[in-house]
PDB file of C-alpha atoms in Angstrom:
ATOM      1  CA  UNK O  77      79.471  76.871   7.459  1.00  0.00           C
ATOM      2  CA  UNK O  78      77.174  74.493   9.784  1.00  0.00           C
ATOM      3  CA  UNK O  79      80.536  73.234  10.692  1.00  0.00           C
ATOM      4  CA  UNK O  80      81.599  76.616  12.513  1.00  0.00           C
ATOM      5  CA  UNK O  81      78.162  77.398  14.261  1.00  0.00           C
ATOM      6  CA  UNK O  82      78.431  73.703  15.917  1.00  0.00           C
ATOM      7  CA  UNK O  83      81.875  74.393  16.879  1.00  0.00           C
ATOM      8  CA  UNK O  84      80.723  78.015  18.866  1.00  0.00           C
ATOM      9  CA  UNK O  85      77.988  76.768  20.470  1.00  0.00           C
ATOM     10  CA  UNK O  86      79.262  75.106  22.947  1.00  0.00           C
ATOM     11  CA  UNK O  87      81.440  78.743  23.877  1.00  0.00           C
ATOM     12  CA  UNK O  88      77.909  80.176  23.577  1.00  0.00           C
ATOM     13  CA  UNK O  89      76.225  78.164  26.342  1.00  0.00           C
ATOM     14  CA  UNK O  90      79.195  78.317  28.739  1.00  0.00           C
ATOM     15  CA  UNK O  91      79.782  82.495  28.361  1.00  0.00           C
ATOM     16  CA  UNK O  92      75.520  82.006  28.687  1.00  0.00           C
ATOM     17  CA  UNK O  93      75.844  80.215  31.860  1.00  0.00           C
ATOM     18  CA  UNK O  94      77.448  83.340  33.421  1.00  0.00           C
ATOM     19  CA  UNK O  95      74.277  85.646  32.867  1.00  0.00           C
ATOM     20  CA  UNK O  96      72.517  86.005  35.390  1.00  0.00           C
ATOM     21  CA  UNK O  97      68.936  87.113  34.797  1.00  0.00           C
ATOM     22  CA  UNK O  98      66.174  88.961  36.743  1.00  0.00           C
ATOM     23  CA  UNK O  99      65.145  87.676  39.783  1.00  0.00           C
ATOM     24  CA  UNK O 100      67.664  85.425  40.004  1.00  0.00           C
ATOM     25  CA  UNK O 101      70.029  87.609  42.810  1.00  0.00           C
ATOM     26  CA  UNK O 102      70.886  85.559  45.905  1.00  0.00           C
ATOM     27  CA  UNK O 103      68.847  86.949  49.392  1.00  0.00           C
ATOM     28  CA  UNK O 104      70.053  89.614  51.084  1.00  0.00           C
ATOM     29  CA  UNK O 105      72.040  88.508  53.967  1.00  0.00           C
ATOM     30  CA  UNK O 106      71.455  91.068  56.894  1.00  0.00           C
ATOM     31  CA  UNK O 107      73.535  89.924  59.232  1.00  0.00           C
ATOM     32  CA  UNK O 108      77.590  89.329  59.267  1.00  0.00           C
ATOM     33  CA  UNK O 109      78.507  85.590  58.559  1.00  0.00           C
ATOM     34  CA  UNK O 110      80.464  84.346  61.867  1.00  0.00           C
ATOM     35  CA  UNK O 111      82.641  81.335  61.300  1.00  0.00           C
ATOM     36  CA  UNK O 112      82.467  78.795  64.160  1.00  0.00           C
ATOM     37  CA  UNK O 113      85.406  78.499  66.430  1.00  0.00           C
ATOM     38  CA  UNK O 114      86.609  75.446  67.415  1.00  0.00           C
ATOM     39  CA  UNK O 115      86.735  74.862  71.303  1.00  0.00           C
ATOM     40  CA  UNK O 116      89.525  74.794  73.141  1.00  0.00           C
ATOM     41  CA  UNK O 117      89.904  71.785  75.486  1.00  0.00           C
ATOM     42  CA  UNK O 118      93.324  72.966  76.702  1.00  0.00           C
ATOM     43  CA  UNK O 119      92.212  76.258  77.661  1.00  0.00           C
ATOM     44  CA  UNK O 120      88.859  75.204  79.170  1.00  0.00           C
ATOM     45  CA  UNK O 121      90.645  72.336  81.293  1.00  0.00           C
ATOM     46  CA  UNK O 122      93.845  74.949  82.486  1.00  0.00           C
ATOM     47  CA  UNK O 123      91.125  77.271  83.376  1.00  0.00           C
ATOM     48  CA  UNK O 124      89.288  75.196  85.668  1.00  0.00           C
ATOM     49  CA  UNK O 125      92.250  74.237  87.117  1.00  0.00           C
ATOM     50  CA  UNK O 126      93.559  77.226  88.184  1.00  0.00           C
ATOM     51  CA  UNK O 127      90.144  78.462  89.409  1.00  0.00           C
ATOM     52  CA  UNK O 128      89.525  74.982  91.566  1.00  0.00           C
ATOM     53  CA  UNK O 129      94.127  75.813  92.770  1.00  0.00           C
ATOM     54  CA  UNK O 130      92.218  79.889  93.544  1.00  0.00           C
ATOM     55  CA  UNK O 131      89.688  78.627  95.293  1.00  0.00           C
ATOM     56  CA  UNK O 132      91.327  75.613  97.830  1.00  0.00           C
ATOM     57  CA  UNK O 133      93.788  79.004  98.150  1.00  0.00           C
ATOM     58  CA  UNK O 134      90.920  81.876  99.782  1.00  0.00           C
ATOM     59  CA  UNK O 135      89.029  78.720 101.039  1.00  0.00           C
ATOM     60  CA  UNK O 136      92.696  78.124 103.683  1.00  0.00           C
ATOM     61  CA  UNK O 137      93.278  81.428 104.222  1.00  0.00           C
ATOM     62  CA  UNK O 138      89.248  82.706 105.088  1.00  0.00           C
ATOM     63  CA  UNK O 139      89.883  79.519 107.338  1.00  0.00           C
ATOM     64  CA  UNK O 140      93.387  80.613 109.063  1.00  0.00           C
ATOM     65  CA  UNK O 141      92.659  81.295 112.631  1.00  0.00           C
ATOM     66  CA  UNK O 142      96.176  83.253 112.213  1.00  0.00           C
ATOM     67  CA  UNK O 143      94.694  86.016 109.497  1.00  0.00           C
ATOM     68  CA  UNK O 144      92.019  87.311 111.883  1.00  0.00           C
ATOM     69  CA  UNK O 145      90.133  88.840 109.143  1.00  0.00           C
ATOM     70  CA  UNK O 146      88.189  90.786 112.043  1.00  0.00           C
ATOM     71  CA  UNK O 147      90.878  92.999 112.897  1.00  0.00           C
ATOM     72  CA  UNK O 148      91.185  93.699 108.756  1.00  0.00           C
ATOM     73  CA  UNK O 149      87.494  94.922 108.415  1.00  0.00           C
ATOM     74  CA  UNK O 150      87.749  96.729 111.811  1.00  0.00           C
ATOM     75  CA  UNK O 151      91.430  99.186 110.306  1.00  0.00           C
ATOM     76  CA  UNK O 152      90.095  99.031 106.817  1.00  0.00           C
ATOM     77  CA  UNK O 153      88.470 102.260 106.986  1.00  0.00           C
ATOM     78  CA  UNK O 154      89.879 103.220 110.245  1.00  0.00           C
ATOM     79  CA  UNK O 155      90.325 107.477 110.168  1.00  0.00           C
ATOM     80  CA  UNK O 156      94.250 107.101 110.325  1.00  0.00           C
ATOM     81  CA  UNK O 157      94.642 104.344 107.624  1.00  0.00           C
ATOM     82  CA  UNK O 158      92.198 106.332 105.053  1.00  0.00           C
ATOM     83  CA  UNK O 159      94.273 109.524 105.385  1.00  0.00           C
ATOM     84  CA  UNK O 160      97.001 107.702 104.741  1.00  0.00           C
ATOM     85  CA  UNK O 161      95.307 106.623 101.934  1.00  0.00           C
ATOM     86  CA  UNK O 162      94.918 110.379 101.025  1.00  0.00           C
ATOM     87  CA  UNK O 163      98.755 110.908 101.441  1.00  0.00           C
ATOM     88  CA  UNK O 164     100.136 108.204  99.365  1.00  0.00           C
ATOM     89  CA  UNK O 165      97.205 109.439  95.907  1.00  0.00           C
ATOM     90  CA  UNK O 166      98.410 112.956  96.584  1.00  0.00           C
ATOM     91  CA  UNK O 167     102.246 111.741  96.820  1.00  0.00           C
ATOM     92  CA  UNK O 168     102.076 109.772  93.434  1.00  0.00           C
ATOM     93  CA  UNK O 169      99.569 112.667  91.474  1.00  0.00           C
ATOM     94  CA  UNK O 170     101.997 115.434  92.545  1.00  0.00           C
ATOM     95  CA  UNK O 171     105.709 113.416  92.449  1.00  0.00           C
ATOM     96  CA  UNK O 172     103.946 112.496  88.301  1.00  0.00           C
ATOM     97  CA  UNK O 173     102.477 115.492  87.399  1.00  0.00           C
ATOM     98  CA  UNK O 174     105.942 117.378  88.307  1.00  0.00           C
ATOM     99  CA  UNK O 175     108.185 114.531  86.856  1.00  0.00           C
ATOM    100  CA  UNK O 176     106.269 114.842  83.891  1.00  0.00           C
ATOM    101  CA  UNK O 177     107.360 118.530  83.393  1.00  0.00           C
ATOM    102  CA  UNK O 178     110.759 117.501  84.081  1.00  0.00           C
ATOM    103  CA  UNK O 179     110.943 115.206  81.616  1.00  0.00           C
ATOM    104  CA  UNK O 180     109.483 117.232  79.566  1.00  0.00           C
ATOM    105  CA  UNK O 181     112.302 119.956  79.741  1.00  0.00           C
ATOM    106  CA  UNK O 182     115.364 116.973  79.770  1.00  0.00           C
ATOM    107  CA  UNK O 183     113.939 115.157  76.508  1.00  0.00           C
ATOM    108  CA  UNK O 184     113.778 118.384  75.100  1.00  0.00           C
ATOM    109  CA  UNK O 185     117.469 119.057  76.237  1.00  0.00           C
ATOM    110  CA  UNK O 186     118.836 115.380  74.617  1.00  0.00           C
ATOM    111  CA  UNK O 187     117.677 116.132  71.123  1.00  0.00           C
ATOM    112  CA  UNK O 188     118.551 119.579  70.916  1.00  0.00           C
ATOM    113  CA  UNK O 189     121.093 120.221  68.822  1.00  0.00           C
ATOM    114  CA  UNK O 190     122.820 122.025  71.220  1.00  0.00           C
ATOM    115  CA  UNK O 191     126.186 119.749  72.713  1.00  0.00           C
ATOM    116  CA  UNK O 192     126.208 120.759  76.364  1.00  0.00           C
ATOM    117  CA  UNK O 193     122.183 120.802  77.055  1.00  0.00           C
ATOM    118  CA  UNK O 194     122.009 116.565  75.028  1.00  0.00           C
ATOM    119  CA  UNK O 195     124.775 116.229  77.377  1.00  0.00           C
ATOM    120  CA  UNK O 196     123.293 117.608  80.570  1.00  0.00           C
ATOM    121  CA  UNK O 197     120.566 116.014  79.568  1.00  0.00           C
ATOM    122  CA  UNK O 198     121.947 112.376  79.838  1.00  0.00           C
ATOM    123  CA  UNK O 199     123.801 113.369  82.653  1.00  0.00           C
ATOM    124  CA  UNK O 200     120.555 113.696  84.540  1.00  0.00           C
ATOM    125  CA  UNK O 201     119.205 110.841  82.978  1.00  0.00           C
ATOM    126  CA  UNK O 202     122.265 108.637  83.895  1.00  0.00           C
ATOM    127  CA  UNK O 203     121.500 110.079  87.793  1.00  0.00           C
ATOM    128  CA  UNK O 204     118.733 109.668  88.317  1.00  0.00           C
ATOM    129  CA  UNK O 205     117.945 106.221  86.810  1.00  0.00           C
ATOM    130  CA  UNK O 206     121.444 104.660  88.026  1.00  0.00           C
ATOM    131  CA  UNK O 207     120.470 105.776  91.995  1.00  0.00           C
ATOM    132  CA  UNK O 208     117.806 103.479  93.930  1.00  0.00           C
ATOM    133  CA  UNK O 209     115.010 105.223  94.639  1.00  0.00           C
ATOM    134  CA  UNK O 210     115.400 104.726  98.513  1.00  0.00           C
ATOM    135  CA  UNK O 211     118.820 105.785  98.531  1.00  0.00           C
ATOM    136  CA  UNK O 212     117.659 109.012  96.932  1.00  0.00           C
ATOM    137  CA  UNK O 213     114.550 109.109  99.685  1.00  0.00           C
ATOM    138  CA  UNK O 214     117.138 108.763 102.612  1.00  0.00           C
ATOM    139  CA  UNK O 215     119.546 111.484 100.806  1.00  0.00           C
ATOM    140  CA  UNK O 216     116.467 113.899 100.449  1.00  0.00           C
ATOM    141  CA  UNK O 217     115.680 113.215 104.494  1.00  0.00           C
ATOM    142  CA  UNK O 218     119.249 113.633 105.850  1.00  0.00           C
ATOM    143  CA  UNK O 219     119.900 116.871 103.023  1.00  0.00           C
ATOM    144  CA  UNK O 220     120.239 119.056 106.209  1.00  0.00           C
ATOM    145  CA  UNK O 221     123.784 117.338 107.036  1.00  0.00           C
ATOM    146  CA  UNK O 222     124.966 119.224 104.384  1.00  0.00           C
ATOM    147  CA  UNK O 223     123.281 122.335 104.190  1.00  0.00           C
ATOM    148  CA  UNK O 224     122.238 122.637 107.705  1.00  0.00           C
ATOM    149  CA  UNK O 225     120.041 126.039 106.448  1.00  0.00           C
ATOM    150  CA  UNK O 226     117.883 127.123 102.880  1.00  0.00           C
ATOM    151  CA  UNK O 227     117.541 130.595 102.351  1.00  0.00           C
ATOM    152  CA  UNK O 228     117.936 131.172 105.967  1.00  0.00           C
ATOM    153  CA  UNK O 229     115.228 128.962 107.171  1.00  0.00           C
ATOM    154  CA  UNK O 230     117.136 125.691 108.799  1.00  0.00           C
ATOM    155  CA  UNK O 231     116.988 122.758 106.838  1.00  0.00           C
ATOM    156  CA  UNK O 232     114.764 120.301 109.165  1.00  0.00           C
ATOM    157  CA  UNK O 233     111.579 122.215 109.269  1.00  0.00           C
ATOM    158  CA  UNK O 234     111.985 122.615 105.261  1.00  0.00           C
ATOM    159  CA  UNK O 235     112.049 119.277 104.239  1.00  0.00           C
ATOM    160  CA  UNK O 236     109.345 117.039 106.185  1.00  0.00           C
ATOM    161  CA  UNK O 237     109.253 113.536 105.557  1.00  0.00           C
ATOM    162  CA  UNK O 238     106.440 114.785 103.155  1.00  0.00           C
ATOM    163  CA  UNK O 239     108.364 116.995 101.351  1.00  0.00           C
ATOM    164  CA  UNK O 240     111.655 114.840 101.273  1.00  0.00           C
ATOM    165  CA  UNK O 241     109.845 111.392 100.060  1.00  0.00           C
ATOM    166  CA  UNK O 242     107.909 113.728  97.250  1.00  0.00           C
ATOM    167  CA  UNK O 243     111.278 115.312  95.830  1.00  0.00           C
ATOM    168  CA  UNK O 244     113.008 112.058  95.354  1.00  0.00           C
ATOM    169  CA  UNK O 245     109.935 110.168  94.056  1.00  0.00           C
ATOM    170  CA  UNK O 246     109.957 113.133  91.666  1.00  0.00           C
ATOM    171  CA  UNK O 247     113.700 113.655  90.534  1.00  0.00           C
ATOM    172  CA  UNK O 248     113.489 109.897  90.310  1.00  0.00           C
ATOM    173  CA  UNK O 249     110.386 109.091  88.085  1.00  0.00           C
ATOM    174  CA  UNK O 250     111.946 111.845  86.182  1.00  0.00           C
ATOM    175  CA  UNK O 251     114.954 110.594  84.732  1.00  0.00           C
ATOM    176  CA  UNK O 252     112.823 106.997  83.631  1.00  0.00           C
ATOM    177  CA  UNK O 253     109.829 109.609  82.321  1.00  0.00           C
ATOM    178  CA  UNK O 254     112.324 111.956  80.175  1.00  0.00           C
ATOM    179  CA  UNK O 255     113.304 108.603  78.092  1.00  0.00           C
ATOM    180  CA  UNK O 256     109.625 107.544  77.691  1.00  0.00           C
ATOM    181  CA  UNK O 257     108.998 111.004  76.254  1.00  0.00           C
ATOM    182  CA  UNK O 258     111.736 111.096  74.373  1.00  0.00           C
ATOM    183  CA  UNK O 259     111.008 107.622  73.082  1.00  0.00           C
ATOM    184  CA  UNK O 260     107.912 109.316  71.796  1.00  0.00           C
ATOM    185  CA  UNK O 261     108.839 112.445  70.083  1.00  0.00           C
ATOM    186  CA  UNK O 262     111.441 109.902  67.930  1.00  0.00           C
ATOM    187  CA  UNK O 263     108.433 108.106  67.066  1.00  0.00           C
ATOM    188  CA  UNK O 264     107.246 110.514  64.998  1.00  0.00           C
ATOM    189  CA  UNK O 265     109.538 110.691  61.118  1.00  0.00           C
ATOM    190  CA  UNK O 266     111.630 113.813  61.059  1.00  0.00           C
ATOM    191  CA  UNK O 267     110.364 114.444  57.244  1.00  0.00           C
ATOM    192  CA  UNK O 268     107.632 115.600  59.443  1.00  0.00           C
ATOM    193  CA  UNK O 269     108.751 118.195  61.252  1.00  0.00           C
ATOM    194  CA  UNK O 270     110.621 119.505  57.866  1.00  0.00           C
ATOM    195  CA  UNK O 271     107.537 119.707  56.568  1.00  0.00           C
ATOM    196  CA  UNK O 272     106.409 121.433  58.875  1.00  0.00           C
ATOM    197  CA  UNK O 273     109.271 124.287  58.300  1.00  0.00           C
ATOM    198  CA  UNK O 274     108.783 124.246  54.817  1.00  0.00           C
ATOM    199  CA  UNK O 275     104.832 125.633  54.949  1.00  0.00           C
ATOM    200  CA  UNK O 276     106.481 128.504  57.148  1.00  0.00           C
ATOM    201  CA  UNK O 277     106.151 127.005  60.850  1.00  0.00           C
ATOM    202  CA  UNK O 278     109.390 127.455  63.087  1.00  0.00           C
ATOM    203  CA  UNK O 279     110.401 123.925  64.873  1.00  0.00           C
ATOM    204  CA  UNK O 280     109.235 125.453  68.061  1.00  0.00           C
ATOM    205  CA  UNK O 281     105.663 125.611  66.417  1.00  0.00           C
ATOM    206  CA  UNK O 282     106.657 121.868  64.265  1.00  0.00           C
ATOM    207  CA  UNK O 283     107.250 120.015  67.602  1.00  0.00           C
ATOM    208  CA  UNK O 284     103.733 121.462  69.184  1.00  0.00           C
ATOM    209  CA  UNK O 285     101.189 120.974  66.488  1.00  0.00           C
ATOM    210  CA  UNK O 286     102.791 118.162  64.378  1.00  0.00           C
ATOM    211  CA  UNK O 287     105.020 115.990  66.326  1.00  0.00           C
ATOM    212  CA  UNK O 288     103.622 115.849  69.944  1.00  0.00           C
ATOM    213  CA  UNK O 289      99.870 115.153  69.097  1.00  0.00           C
ATOM    214  CA  UNK O 290     100.934 112.446  67.242  1.00  0.00           C
ATOM    215  CA  UNK O 291     103.429 111.335  69.669  1.00  0.00           C
ATOM    216  CA  UNK O 292     101.095 111.321  72.439  1.00  0.00           C
ATOM    217  CA  UNK O 293      99.154 107.955  71.717  1.00  0.00           C
ATOM    218  CA  UNK O 294     102.815 106.542  72.354  1.00  0.00           C
ATOM    219  CA  UNK O 295     103.690 108.006  75.546  1.00  0.00           C
ATOM    220  CA  UNK O 296     100.327 107.351  77.333  1.00  0.00           C
ATOM    221  CA  UNK O 297     100.722 103.607  77.940  1.00  0.00           C
ATOM    222  CA  UNK O 298     104.347 103.610  79.494  1.00  0.00           C
ATOM    223  CA  UNK O 299     102.924 106.726  81.227  1.00  0.00           C
ATOM    224  CA  UNK O 300     100.304 105.249  82.605  1.00  0.00           C
ATOM    225  CA  UNK O 301     102.432 102.051  83.596  1.00  0.00           C
ATOM    226  CA  UNK O 302     105.122 104.133  85.467  1.00  0.00           C
ATOM    227  CA  UNK O 303     101.951 106.167  87.464  1.00  0.00           C
ATOM    228  CA  UNK O 304     100.836 102.544  88.715  1.00  0.00           C
ATOM    229  CA  UNK O 305     104.514 101.448  89.834  1.00  0.00           C
ATOM    230  CA  UNK O 306     104.584 105.499  91.251  1.00  0.00           C
ATOM    231  CA  UNK O 307     101.256 104.366  93.749  1.00  0.00           C
ATOM    232  CA  UNK O 308     103.491 101.558  94.926  1.00  0.00           C
ATOM    233  CA  UNK O 309     106.720 103.302  95.054  1.00  0.00           C
ATOM    234  CA  UNK O 310     105.258 105.595  97.709  1.00  0.00           C
ATOM    235  CA  UNK O 311     105.641 103.394 100.386  1.00  0.00           C
ATOM    236  CA  UNK O 312     109.004 103.475 100.163  1.00  0.00           C
ATOM    237  CA  UNK O 313     109.010 107.107 102.182  1.00  0.00           C
ATOM    238  CA  UNK O 314     107.488 104.960 105.215  1.00  0.00           C
ATOM    239  CA  UNK O 315     111.456 104.620 106.140  1.00  0.00           C
ATOM    240  CA  UNK O 316     111.618 108.239 106.507  1.00  0.00           C
ATOM    241  CA  UNK O 317     107.515 108.532 107.949  1.00  0.00           C
ATOM    242  CA  UNK O 318     106.212 109.885 104.730  1.00  0.00           C
ATOM    243  CA  UNK O 319     102.576 109.610 106.770  1.00  0.00           C
ATOM    244  CA  UNK O 320     101.735 107.696 103.216  1.00  0.00           C
ATOM    245  CA  UNK O 321      99.182 104.042 104.216  1.00  0.00           C
ATOM    246  CA  UNK O 322     102.071 102.093 104.951  1.00  0.00           C
ATOM    247  CA  UNK O 323     102.987 104.242 107.735  1.00  0.00           C
ATOM    248  CA  UNK O 324      99.883 104.310 109.046  1.00  0.00           C
ATOM    249  CA  UNK O 325      99.461 100.567 109.045  1.00  0.00           C
ATOM    250  CA  UNK O 326     103.010 100.449 110.551  1.00  0.00           C
ATOM    251  CA  UNK O 327     102.363 103.265 113.000  1.00  0.00           C
ATOM    252  CA  UNK O 328      99.054 101.075 114.606  1.00  0.00           C
ATOM    253  CA  UNK O 329     100.990  97.251 114.569  1.00  0.00           C
ATOM    254  CA  UNK O 330     103.098  99.013 115.876  1.00  0.00           C
ATOM    255  CA  UNK O 331     100.791  99.980 119.126  1.00  0.00           C
ATOM    256  CA  UNK O 332      98.533  96.874 118.652  1.00  0.00           C
ATOM    257  CA  UNK O 333     101.277  94.053 117.732  1.00  0.00           C
ATOM    258  CA  UNK O 334      98.503  92.813 114.627  1.00  0.00           C
ATOM    259  CA  UNK O 335     101.140  93.320 111.616  1.00  0.00           C
ATOM    260  CA  UNK O 336      99.661  90.365 109.493  1.00  0.00           C
ATOM    261  CA  UNK O 337      95.930  91.351 109.549  1.00  0.00           C
ATOM    262  CA  UNK O 338      97.135  95.066 108.959  1.00  0.00           C
ATOM    263  CA  UNK O 339      99.377  94.205 106.482  1.00  0.00           C
ATOM    264  CA  UNK O 340      96.749  93.271 104.646  1.00  0.00           C
ATOM    265  CA  UNK O 341      95.072  95.980 105.223  1.00  0.00           C
ATOM    266  CA  UNK O 342      97.430  97.485 103.541  1.00  0.00           C
ATOM    267  CA  UNK O 343      97.969  95.132 100.612  1.00  0.00           C
ATOM    268  CA  UNK O 344      94.338  95.040 100.148  1.00  0.00           C
ATOM    269  CA  UNK O 345      93.973  99.516  99.380  1.00  0.00           C
ATOM    270  CA  UNK O 346      97.128  99.261  96.957  1.00  0.00           C
ATOM    271  CA  UNK O 347      95.289  96.891  95.092  1.00  0.00           C
ATOM    272  CA  UNK O 348      92.366  99.248  95.104  1.00  0.00           C
ATOM    273  CA  UNK O 349      94.048 102.460  93.961  1.00  0.00           C
ATOM    274  CA  UNK O 350      96.152  99.723  90.910  1.00  0.00           C
ATOM    275  CA  UNK O 351      93.269  98.845  90.175  1.00  0.00           C
ATOM    276  CA  UNK O 352      91.800 102.748  89.792  1.00  0.00           C
ATOM    277  CA  UNK O 353      94.523 103.349  88.504  1.00  0.00           C
ATOM    278  CA  UNK O 354      94.061 100.540  85.659  1.00  0.00           C
ATOM    279  CA  UNK O 355      90.413 101.440  84.651  1.00  0.00           C
ATOM    280  CA  UNK O 356      91.698 104.929  83.678  1.00  0.00           C
ATOM    281  CA  UNK O 357      94.428 104.197  81.775  1.00  0.00           C
ATOM    282  CA  UNK O 358      92.546 101.854  79.410  1.00  0.00           C
ATOM    283  CA  UNK O 359      90.044 104.588  78.758  1.00  0.00           C
ATOM    284  CA  UNK O 360      92.627 107.528  78.507  1.00  0.00           C
ATOM    285  CA  UNK O 361      94.516 104.827  75.746  1.00  0.00           C
ATOM    286  CA  UNK O 362      91.078 104.180  73.937  1.00  0.00           C
ATOM    287  CA  UNK O 363      90.358 107.953  74.465  1.00  0.00           C
ATOM    288  CA  UNK O 364      94.057 109.134  72.397  1.00  0.00           C
ATOM    289  CA  UNK O 365      93.748 106.038  69.958  1.00  0.00           C
ATOM    290  CA  UNK O 366      90.964 106.202  68.572  1.00  0.00           C
ATOM    291  CA  UNK O 367      91.518 106.124  65.163  1.00  0.00           C
ATOM    292  CA  UNK O 368      93.616 102.480  65.556  1.00  0.00           C
ATOM    293  CA  UNK O 369      92.387  99.448  64.305  1.00  0.00           C
ATOM    294  CA  UNK O 370      90.303  98.098  66.932  1.00  0.00           C
ATOM    295  CA  UNK O 371      90.489 100.812  69.247  1.00  0.00           C
ATOM    296  CA  UNK O 372      86.662 101.118  68.488  1.00  0.00           C
ATOM    297  CA  UNK O 373      83.988  98.504  67.724  1.00  0.00           C
ATOM    298  CA  UNK O 374      82.560  97.721  64.489  1.00  0.00           C
ATOM    299  CA  UNK O 375      79.382  99.498  63.390  1.00  0.00           C
ATOM    300  CA  UNK O 376      76.633  97.252  62.508  1.00  0.00           C
ATOM    301  CA  UNK O 377      75.483  97.608  58.957  1.00  0.00           C
ATOM    302  CA  UNK O 378      72.033  97.536  58.428  1.00  0.00           C
ATOM    303  CA  UNK O 379      70.335  94.736  56.182  1.00  0.00           C
ATOM    304  CA  UNK O 380      68.729  98.248  54.099  1.00  0.00           C
ATOM    305  CA  UNK O 381      72.184  99.614  54.002  1.00  0.00           C
ATOM    306  CA  UNK O 382      73.694  96.181  52.674  1.00  0.00           C
ATOM    307  CA  UNK O 383      70.897  96.060  50.488  1.00  0.00           C
ATOM    308  CA  UNK O 384      71.612  98.749  48.753  1.00  0.00           C
ATOM    309  CA  UNK O 385      75.195  98.282  48.249  1.00  0.00           C
ATOM    310  CA  UNK O 386      74.521  94.700  46.380  1.00  0.00           C
ATOM    311  CA  UNK O 387      75.367  94.865  42.665  1.00  0.00           C
ATOM    312  CA  UNK O 388      73.833  92.920  39.774  1.00  0.00           C
ATOM    313  CA  UNK O 389      76.125  91.026  37.653  1.00  0.00           C
ATOM    314  CA  UNK O 390      75.695  90.237  33.614  1.00  0.00           C
ATOM    315  CA  UNK O 391      73.166  91.486  30.816  1.00  0.00           C
ATOM    316  CA  UNK O 392      70.394  91.110  29.601  1.00  0.00           C
ATOM    317  CA  UNK O 393      69.318  87.911  28.686  1.00  0.00           C
TER     318      UNK O 393
END
């Protein structure tokens, strides 16, 4: 009996080692433990080299007399240039809105069970994605060659440079947007539509209430990218005198022959517009992706809350 007690005492001792007694709890961690990252020397060296090269380039251009920076700043906020900026913004916004509406219809036609509608939708995308946008601008501007009158009105008076550019940009962009919207729709499993139908919804109601709300976060990022591309594509209407930013700049340097400084004016304004659009896209994406991991900053837990979640293991002594 003594041997049995002697042989079992090590097990009892080992088991007693894991019992936590009152007062032995570890101190509450007030802040989360953050791992210290090793310095990335390669990134640091690359960053310094890139900054040095950029500084040298800026210095060389700032001191280059051929740049004529004084002329650039003189025309940066010229009323004629600002009017061109306004026309560029109008073209981009209106063309994007029209293209989204057209693209939504075309995407539904492609996804339709109606074979004829699907073929028409695919043919529409094939044509307007296949023809270069500049060619479409020229075709619409010269529509009077085919149709001298439309609804009893002179075609040239109806289709100005702005109108021709708006039509061409809208139709060309709708071909790309149709595929973006279609991709967003098919990203939602078909079973969710079937589930909506099974609870009494029609397929159109299931599309509006189930599919589209989920597909919107897939559609928004490429749509924002397309809008930025649209801002730059508006410069194509300058070939038909569309009164956009580049058209106004060309009119000015056609008179004073300050070509490079005025092109820099156009470059700076396009960069400003694209930057604003990029910031807007960022906040829009964050708004619709609020439920996705990493879209929101983690909440800080208070020490009191951390203490409340601390539990004591083991039993009484």
